[in-house]
Short mmCIF file of C-alpha atoms in Angstrom, two decimals:
data_model
loop_
_atom_site.label_atom_id
_atom_site.label_comp_id
_atom_site.label_asym_id
_atom_site.label_seq_id
_atom_site.Cartn_x
_atom_site.Cartn_y
_atom_site.Cartn_z
CA MET A 1 -1.18 19.79 18.65
CA THR A 2 -1.75 18.37 15.14
CA THR A 3 1.24 17.36 13.04
CA ASP A 4 1.45 18.83 9.55
CA PRO A 5 1.30 15.76 7.26
CA GLY A 6 4.01 17.32 5.06
CA THR A 7 6.42 17.05 7.95
CA GLU A 8 4.98 13.99 9.70
CA THR A 9 7.59 11.31 10.26
CA ILE A 10 7.57 8.31 7.96
CA ARG A 11 9.66 5.68 9.63
CA ARG A 12 10.78 2.13 9.04
CA ALA A 13 8.36 -0.26 10.72
CA VAL A 14 9.32 -2.49 13.61
CA VAL A 15 7.70 -5.89 14.29
CA GLY A 16 5.56 -4.27 16.97
CA ASP A 17 3.84 -2.24 14.22
CA VAL A 18 2.53 -5.34 12.43
CA PRO A 19 -0.84 -5.48 14.26
CA ALA A 20 -1.51 -1.82 13.45
CA CYS A 21 -0.63 -2.39 9.78
CA ALA A 22 -3.05 -5.34 9.68
CA ARG A 23 -5.74 -3.18 11.30
CA VAL A 24 -5.26 -0.46 8.62
CA ILE A 25 -5.92 -3.02 5.85
CA TYR A 26 -8.82 -4.61 7.67
CA ASN A 27 -10.51 -1.25 8.33
CA TRP A 28 -10.02 -0.15 4.70
CA ALA A 29 -11.54 -3.40 3.39
CA SER A 30 -14.44 -3.18 5.85
CA GLN A 31 -15.24 0.37 4.68
CA THR A 32 -14.94 -0.37 0.94
CA ASP A 33 -18.28 -1.52 -0.51
CA TRP A 34 -16.84 -3.34 -3.55
CA MET A 35 -14.25 -5.26 -1.49
CA PRO A 36 -15.31 -8.73 -0.37
CA ASP A 37 -14.85 -9.65 3.27
CA GLU A 38 -11.17 -9.45 4.14
CA LEU A 39 -9.23 -11.98 6.14
CA PRO A 40 -9.53 -11.54 9.91
CA VAL A 41 -7.09 -8.97 11.25
CA GLU A 42 -5.13 -11.71 13.04
CA GLN A 43 -4.54 -13.56 9.74
CA LEU A 44 -3.52 -10.34 8.02
CA ALA A 45 -1.01 -9.76 10.82
CA ILE A 46 0.43 -13.23 10.28
CA LEU A 47 0.85 -12.57 6.53
CA ILE A 48 2.56 -9.26 7.20
CA ARG A 49 4.79 -10.76 9.88
CA ASP A 50 5.76 -13.68 7.62
CA ALA A 51 6.92 -11.22 4.94
CA PHE A 52 8.42 -8.69 7.35
CA ASP A 53 12.07 -9.66 7.03
CA SER A 54 12.03 -9.64 3.23
CA ARG A 55 10.18 -6.33 2.83
CA GLU A 56 10.78 -2.64 3.39
CA ILE A 57 7.84 -1.63 5.53
CA TRP A 58 7.23 2.04 6.27
CA VAL A 59 4.65 3.52 8.61
CA ALA A 60 3.23 6.92 9.62
CA GLY A 61 0.97 8.07 12.41
CA ASP A 62 0.95 7.78 16.15
CA PRO A 63 -0.74 5.42 16.52
CA VAL A 64 0.18 3.93 13.13
CA ASP A 65 -2.63 4.51 10.64
CA CYS A 66 -0.72 4.46 7.33
CA TYR A 67 1.69 1.92 5.93
CA MET A 68 3.52 0.84 2.80
CA SER A 69 5.27 -2.42 2.02
CA ILE A 70 7.86 -2.78 -0.74
CA ASP A 71 9.27 -6.04 -2.03
CA PRO A 72 12.80 -4.86 -2.93
CA ALA A 73 13.63 -8.06 -4.87
CA GLN A 74 10.74 -7.36 -7.29
CA SER A 75 10.74 -3.53 -7.09
CA LYS A 76 7.08 -3.88 -6.18
CA ILE A 77 4.92 -1.78 -3.90
CA GLY A 78 2.97 -4.61 -2.33
CA ALA A 79 0.74 -2.46 -0.14
CA LEU A 80 -0.02 1.18 0.46
CA TYR A 81 -2.89 1.83 2.82
CA CYS A 82 -3.63 5.03 4.68
CA SER A 83 -6.55 5.71 6.98
CA ARG A 84 -6.15 9.42 6.27
CA THR A 85 -6.40 10.45 2.64
CA GLY A 86 -5.87 13.77 0.90
CA GLN A 87 -3.08 14.83 3.28
CA GLY A 88 -0.05 14.03 1.11
CA ILE A 89 1.08 11.01 3.11
CA GLY A 90 0.61 8.57 0.22
CA LYS A 91 2.60 10.90 -2.03
CA ARG A 92 5.40 10.92 0.50
CA PHE A 93 5.30 7.12 0.75
CA VAL A 94 5.63 6.80 -3.03
CA ALA A 95 8.52 9.28 -3.08
CA LYS A 96 10.20 7.11 -0.42
CA ALA A 97 9.61 4.00 -2.57
CA LYS A 98 11.14 5.69 -5.63
CA GLN A 99 14.36 6.63 -3.81
CA GLY A 100 17.28 4.73 -5.32
CA ARG A 101 15.09 2.95 -7.86
CA THR A 102 14.47 3.44 -11.57
CA HIS A 103 11.42 1.18 -11.80
CA LEU A 104 8.51 0.22 -9.57
CA TRP A 105 5.32 -1.68 -10.15
CA LEU A 106 2.20 -2.44 -8.18
CA THR A 107 -1.29 -3.74 -8.58
CA THR A 108 -4.39 -1.82 -7.70
CA HIS A 109 -7.92 -3.16 -7.54
CA LYS A 110 -9.82 -2.51 -10.78
CA PRO A 111 -12.78 -0.81 -9.00
CA ASN A 112 -10.42 1.48 -7.04
CA ARG A 113 -10.48 4.44 -9.39
CA SER A 114 -9.25 6.90 -6.78
CA ALA A 115 -6.08 4.81 -6.27
CA GLN A 116 -5.56 4.65 -10.03
CA ARG A 117 -5.86 8.45 -10.29
CA PHE A 118 -3.40 8.84 -7.42
CA TYR A 119 -0.82 6.51 -8.99
CA ARG A 120 -1.18 8.19 -12.41
CA ARG A 121 -0.43 11.55 -10.74
CA GLU A 122 2.70 9.88 -9.31
CA GLY A 123 3.85 8.79 -12.77
CA PHE A 124 2.53 5.20 -12.91
CA GLU A 125 0.80 3.86 -16.01
CA VAL A 126 -1.51 0.86 -16.40
CA THR A 127 0.41 -1.84 -18.25
CA ALA A 128 -1.89 -4.85 -17.83
CA GLU A 129 -5.09 -6.17 -16.33
CA GLU A 130 -4.44 -9.20 -14.15
CA LEU A 131 -6.38 -11.82 -12.28
CA PRO A 132 -6.19 -11.35 -8.52
CA ALA A 133 -3.54 -13.21 -6.53
CA PRO A 134 -5.11 -15.25 -3.69
CA PRO A 135 -6.37 -14.51 -1.14
CA ASP A 136 -7.56 -11.51 -3.20
CA THR A 137 -10.60 -12.07 -5.42
CA VAL A 138 -11.02 -8.64 -7.09
CA PRO A 139 -9.36 -8.14 -10.53
CA VAL A 140 -6.42 -5.74 -10.57
CA TYR A 141 -4.48 -3.47 -12.88
CA ARG A 142 -0.71 -3.66 -12.99
CA MET A 143 0.75 -0.17 -12.94
CA GLU A 144 4.40 0.70 -13.56
CA TRP A 145 6.65 3.67 -13.00
CA HIS A 146 9.98 4.22 -14.78
CA ALA A 147 12.37 7.05 -13.91
#
């Protein structure tokens, strides 16, 4: 039985979800022609684990195939990756991120026009072009949302 993505559970991640979150990023990067080679999945998992206690990390899927990380101190969506697109899961993640906040920001890779369209539909606007933060090497746009 397939779960309707509109009712699929989005839940707070547990440490045991970290390897799956790393795999989602790794797979996305591997399948994206303009993205340079990503860190190995083990290194991605270490980065996620190191930030785990200071982030709000949300996941969906069984097994986990979508995740979002929010830095609450900066009101920043640090990551939103979903192996399944066009099913409304990203929209639900962003709605979760907006709860209780009046401002959010994020960066999206400059070549990732589909992500930019998605975030614009969710009320974000490009406010700056920025150099990538290591280990990233692809230029990014800063996008902001205000309630």
